[in-house]
Coordinates of C-alpha atoms in Angstrom, one line a residue:
M14 CA 7.5 71.9 -20.1
L15 CA 5.9 70.2 -17.1
K16 CA 4.8 72.3 -14.2
H17 CA 3.1 71.0 -11.0
L18 CA -0.5 72.2 -10.8
H19 CA -2.3 70.3 -8.1
T20 CA -2.0 67.5 -5.7
L21 CA -5.2 65.6 -5.1
S22 CA -5.5 63.5 -1.9
G23 CA -8.2 61.3 -0.6
H24 CA -7.0 57.7 -1.3
Q25 CA -6.1 55.9 1.9
N26 CA -3.9 53.3 0.2
P27 CA -1.4 52.9 -2.7
I28 CA -2.8 53.7 -6.2
Y29 CA -2.1 51.5 -9.1
A30 CA -4.4 52.6 -12.0
L31 CA -5.5 55.7 -13.9
A32 CA -7.8 56.2 -16.9
S33 CA -9.0 59.1 -18.9
P34 CA -12.4 58.4 -20.5
A35 CA -13.1 59.5 -24.1
V36 CA -16.8 60.2 -23.3
K37 CA -16.1 62.7 -20.5
K38 CA -13.3 65.1 -21.4
D39 CA -12.7 66.9 -18.1
V40 CA -12.5 63.9 -15.7
F41 CA -10.2 61.0 -15.0
F42 CA -10.4 57.9 -12.8
S43 CA -8.1 56.5 -10.2
A44 CA -8.0 53.2 -8.3
G45 CA -5.8 51.0 -6.2
N46 CA -5.8 49.3 -2.8
D47 CA -9.0 51.1 -1.7
K48 CA -12.5 49.7 -2.1
G49 CA -13.6 51.9 -5.0
V50 CA -12.8 53.7 -8.3
V51 CA -12.7 57.5 -7.8
E52 CA -13.7 60.1 -10.3
W53 CA -11.8 63.5 -10.3
S54 CA -12.6 66.7 -12.1
L55 CA -9.8 68.4 -14.2
K56 CA -11.9 71.6 -14.4
T57 CA -12.1 72.1 -10.7
M58 CA -9.2 69.9 -9.7
T59 CA -11.4 68.2 -7.0
F60 CA -12.8 64.9 -6.0
V61 CA -16.1 64.2 -7.7
K62 CA -17.3 60.9 -6.3
V63 CA -16.6 57.2 -5.8
L64 CA -17.7 55.9 -9.2
V65 CA -18.0 52.3 -8.3
P66 CA -17.2 50.1 -5.3
V67 CA -15.0 47.1 -5.8
Q68 CA -14.3 44.0 -3.7
S69 CA -10.5 43.8 -4.1
S70 CA -7.5 45.9 -5.1
V71 CA -7.7 47.4 -8.6
Y72 CA -4.5 46.7 -10.7
A73 CA -5.7 48.3 -14.0
L74 CA -8.3 50.6 -15.5
H75 CA -9.1 50.7 -19.2
S76 CA -11.5 53.1 -20.9
Y77 CA -13.1 52.4 -24.3
K78 CA -16.0 54.3 -25.7
D79 CA -18.7 54.5 -22.9
L80 CA -17.1 51.7 -20.9
L81 CA -14.6 51.5 -18.1
F82 CA -13.0 48.1 -17.5
I83 CA -11.8 47.5 -13.9
A84 CA -9.2 44.7 -13.4
Q85 CA -8.9 43.4 -9.9
R86 CA -6.5 41.4 -7.7
S87 CA -9.2 38.7 -7.4
G88 CA -9.1 38.0 -11.2
L89 CA -12.5 39.6 -11.8
I90 CA -13.0 42.3 -14.4
V91 CA -15.9 44.7 -13.8
V92 CA -17.5 46.4 -16.8
F93 CA -18.9 49.8 -15.9
D94 CA -21.0 51.9 -18.2
I95 CA -19.8 55.5 -17.7
K96 CA -22.9 57.2 -19.2
L97 CA -25.5 54.9 -17.5
E98 CA -23.4 55.0 -14.3
K99 CA -23.8 51.3 -13.6
T100 CA -22.0 48.0 -13.7
I101 CA -23.3 46.0 -16.7
A102 CA -21.1 42.9 -16.5
T103 CA -18.5 41.0 -14.5
L104 CA -16.0 39.0 -16.4
S105 CA -14.7 35.8 -14.6
H106 CA -11.9 33.7 -16.0
H107 CA -8.6 34.6 -14.4
Q108 CA -7.7 32.7 -11.2
K109 CA -5.2 35.4 -10.1
G110 CA -4.7 39.2 -10.4
V111 CA -5.4 40.9 -13.7
F112 CA -2.6 43.4 -14.5
D113 CA -3.5 44.9 -17.9
L114 CA -6.4 45.3 -20.3
K115 CA -6.5 46.5 -23.9
T116 CA -9.2 46.6 -26.7
I117 CA -8.8 45.7 -30.3
A118 CA -11.4 47.9 -32.0
Y119 CA -11.5 46.2 -35.5
K120 CA -12.4 42.8 -33.8
N121 CA -14.5 44.3 -31.1
E122 CA -12.5 42.4 -28.5
L123 CA -11.0 43.0 -25.1
L124 CA -7.8 41.4 -24.0
S125 CA -6.9 40.7 -20.4
T126 CA -3.8 39.2 -18.8
G127 CA -1.9 39.0 -15.5
E128 CA -0.5 36.8 -12.8
D129 CA -1.7 33.5 -14.2
G130 CA 0.2 34.0 -17.5
T131 CA -2.8 33.5 -19.7
V132 CA -4.5 35.9 -22.1
A133 CA -8.3 36.0 -22.2
V134 CA -10.1 37.4 -25.3
W135 CA -13.6 38.7 -24.6
S136 CA -16.4 39.8 -27.0
L137 CA -17.3 43.5 -26.5
S138 CA -20.7 42.7 -27.9
D139 CA -21.9 40.3 -25.2
F140 CA -18.8 40.1 -22.9
S141 CA -18.5 36.3 -23.5
L142 CA -15.1 34.6 -23.3
L143 CA -14.1 33.9 -26.9
Y144 CA -10.7 32.4 -26.4
N145 CA -7.8 32.1 -24.0
F146 CA -4.2 31.0 -24.5
P147 CA -1.1 30.7 -22.3
V148 CA 1.8 33.0 -22.9
L149 CA 4.0 31.6 -20.2
Q150 CA 3.8 29.9 -16.8
N151 CA 4.4 33.1 -15.0
T152 CA 3.1 36.7 -14.9
V153 CA 2.3 38.8 -18.0
R154 CA 2.5 42.3 -16.7
T155 CA 1.6 44.6 -19.7
I156 CA -0.1 44.7 -23.1
A157 CA 0.6 47.0 -26.1
V158 CA -1.5 47.1 -29.2
S159 CA 0.2 48.3 -32.5
N160 CA -1.3 51.3 -34.3
S161 CA -2.7 49.1 -37.0
E162 CA -4.0 46.7 -34.4
E163 CA -2.5 43.9 -36.4
E164 CA 0.0 43.0 -33.6
V165 CA -0.2 42.7 -29.9
A166 CA 2.9 42.7 -27.6
F167 CA 3.0 41.2 -24.2
G168 CA 5.6 42.1 -21.6
C169 CA 6.5 39.1 -19.5
K170 CA 8.1 38.4 -16.1
D171 CA 10.9 36.3 -17.8
G172 CA 12.2 39.5 -19.5
I173 CA 10.9 38.6 -22.9
I174 CA 8.5 40.5 -25.0
R175 CA 6.2 38.2 -27.0
V176 CA 4.5 39.7 -30.1
Y177 CA 1.4 38.0 -31.5
N178 CA -0.7 38.4 -34.6
S179 CA -4.0 39.8 -33.5
L180 CA -6.0 38.1 -36.3
D181 CA -5.4 34.5 -35.0
Y182 CA -3.2 35.1 -31.9
S183 CA -0.3 33.2 -33.4
L184 CA 3.1 34.0 -31.9
K185 CA 5.1 36.2 -34.3
I186 CA 8.4 37.0 -32.6
E187 CA 10.1 37.0 -29.2
L188 CA 12.3 39.9 -28.1
S189 CA 14.9 39.2 -25.5
S190 CA 17.2 41.9 -24.3
H191 CA 15.9 42.9 -20.9
K192 CA 17.6 41.2 -18.0
L193 CA 14.6 41.4 -15.7
P194 CA 10.8 41.4 -16.0
I195 CA 9.1 43.8 -18.5
T196 CA 7.0 46.3 -16.6
A197 CA 6.1 48.8 -19.3
L198 CA 5.4 48.6 -23.1
Q199 CA 4.0 51.0 -25.7
Y200 CA 4.0 51.4 -29.4
A201 CA 4.9 54.9 -30.6
P202 CA 2.1 57.0 -32.1
D203 CA 3.9 57.3 -35.4
G204 CA 4.0 53.5 -35.7
A205 CA 7.8 53.5 -36.1
S206 CA 8.8 51.7 -32.9
L207 CA 7.9 49.7 -29.8
I208 CA 9.4 51.0 -26.5
S209 CA 9.8 48.7 -23.6
G210 CA 10.7 49.3 -20.0
G211 CA 11.8 46.9 -17.3
R212 CA 12.7 46.1 -13.7
D213 CA 16.3 46.5 -15.0
A214 CA 15.5 50.3 -15.2
Q215 CA 16.2 50.3 -18.9
L216 CA 14.2 51.6 -21.9
K217 CA 14.7 49.8 -25.1
V218 CA 13.6 51.0 -28.6
W219 CA 12.6 48.4 -31.2
N220 CA 12.3 49.6 -34.7
L221 CA 9.2 48.5 -36.7
P222 CA 8.3 46.5 -38.7
D223 CA 11.3 44.2 -38.0
Y224 CA 11.5 44.7 -34.2
E225 CA 15.2 45.5 -34.5
L226 CA 16.7 46.8 -31.2
V227 CA 18.1 50.2 -32.1
N228 CA 18.4 52.0 -28.8
N229 CA 19.1 51.2 -25.1
I230 CA 18.6 53.9 -22.5
A231 CA 19.6 53.7 -18.8
A232 CA 16.4 55.6 -18.0
H233 CA 15.8 55.2 -14.3
M234 CA 17.4 53.9 -11.1
F235 CA 14.7 51.2 -10.5
S236 CA 11.7 49.6 -12.4
V237 CA 10.1 51.6 -15.2
Y238 CA 6.3 51.4 -14.5
T239 CA 4.7 53.4 -17.3
I240 CA 5.6 54.7 -20.8
A241 CA 3.0 57.3 -21.9
F242 CA 3.1 59.1 -25.2
H243 CA 1.7 62.6 -25.5
P244 CA -1.4 62.6 -27.7
T245 CA -0.2 65.2 -30.1
Q246 CA 3.3 66.4 -29.4
P247 CA 6.6 64.4 -30.0
Y248 CA 7.2 63.5 -26.3
F249 CA 6.7 60.6 -24.0
A250 CA 6.8 60.4 -20.2
T251 CA 8.1 57.6 -18.0
C252 CA 7.7 57.0 -14.3
S253 CA 9.5 54.7 -11.9
Q254 CA 9.9 53.0 -8.6
D255 CA 12.7 55.5 -8.1
K256 CA 10.1 58.2 -7.4
S257 CA 10.8 60.3 -10.6
I258 CA 9.0 61.3 -13.7
K259 CA 11.0 61.9 -16.9
L260 CA 10.0 63.5 -20.2
W261 CA 11.7 62.3 -23.3
G262 CA 11.7 63.3 -27.0
T263 CA 9.9 60.8 -29.2
N264 CA 12.2 61.4 -32.2
D265 CA 15.6 62.0 -30.5
F266 CA 15.1 60.1 -27.2
K267 CA 16.7 63.1 -25.5
L268 CA 15.8 63.6 -21.8
Y269 CA 14.0 67.0 -21.5
K270 CA 12.7 67.1 -18.0
I271 CA 13.1 65.3 -14.6
L272 CA 10.4 65.7 -11.9
S273 CA 11.7 64.4 -8.6
L274 CA 12.0 65.6 -5.0
E275 CA 15.7 64.7 -5.3
K276 CA 16.0 67.2 -8.1
N277 CA 14.3 69.9 -6.0
T278 CA 11.1 69.9 -7.9
E279 CA 7.6 69.0 -6.8
G280 CA 7.2 65.2 -6.8
H281 CA 6.1 62.0 -5.2
F282 CA 7.8 60.6 -2.1
H283 CA 7.2 57.0 -3.0
S284 CA 7.1 54.7 -6.0
I285 CA 5.2 56.2 -9.0
N286 CA 3.0 53.4 -10.4
K287 CA 1.1 55.1 -13.2
L288 CA 1.0 58.0 -15.6
I289 CA -1.6 59.1 -18.1
W290 CA -2.1 62.2 -20.3
S291 CA -5.5 64.0 -20.4
S292 CA -7.2 63.5 -23.8
D293 CA -6.3 67.0 -24.9
G294 CA -2.7 66.7 -23.8
K295 CA -2.9 69.7 -21.4
Y296 CA -2.1 67.6 -18.3
L297 CA 0.0 64.8 -17.2
I298 CA -1.4 62.9 -14.3
S299 CA 0.7 60.7 -12.0
T300 CA 0.1 58.5 -9.0
G301 CA 1.7 55.9 -6.8
D302 CA 2.4 54.3 -3.4
D303 CA 2.3 57.7 -1.6
R304 CA -1.5 57.8 -2.2
Q305 CA -1.3 61.1 -4.0
V306 CA -2.6 62.0 -7.4
M307 CA -0.6 64.8 -9.0
V308 CA -1.6 66.9 -12.0
W309 CA 1.1 68.5 -14.1
E310 CA 0.5 71.2 -16.8
F311 CA 2.2 70.6 -20.1
N312 CA 3.6 73.3 -22.3
S313 CA 5.7 72.4 -25.4

């Protein structure tokens, strides 16, 4: 189902972020504790170029239409136009590192959050700061936007998931079942559930629309860092600080594949920080503290 295809090296430091742009089908971007965002080719499986230099570590990348948003440890967010190949704005509000970014298309807004525990809402028209609100006094690690875009969930350091109404950013519900910080959060493509992962190594499945906890999975040995749904097939992948990638069924939550050096497969030899699927679903891309980017071929 997942077969190792290539290992891409070149980064000198741990990698924290990956993005697959909609406007360029055969490339993806990576960034981390180096001084730049790197572009790679999925056609040739090679390094293309340093796309844009940055001043501090990159914690998150988010691609939307022609734009790539680059969230940094400094709190700054760089807006890079992929087609024009130039930086068109720098967003300054957060006083500490920005850990996640998401767009809400129907409102033409960008959301950012991170170590300062606040959420900033930015206009995608002129990149002005529209609004900001505190979620908690501590880190907000991850953002998930529901399929309808009516709800936005924030995974927090206190182990609570806070779900807000996207129309007015009023708090709708708090979900508390994780014992440790939330480190991964994703709405299922079919709109039936929200899946959370935490430093407690658990996956939890919350049924929609009521957010009823219906499943608890002891998924990994350590923190779950990414939950990534396949774009067309009923599977999702998770990665962890335990150096493994796991492939699960979206409908049955059955474990279908483990990729790990400990299981005698190809794999990373350090914490895996990020996973993404290529836009066509042919490849799963993984990266982490070992400075390697690995490309896996998917066959259902």
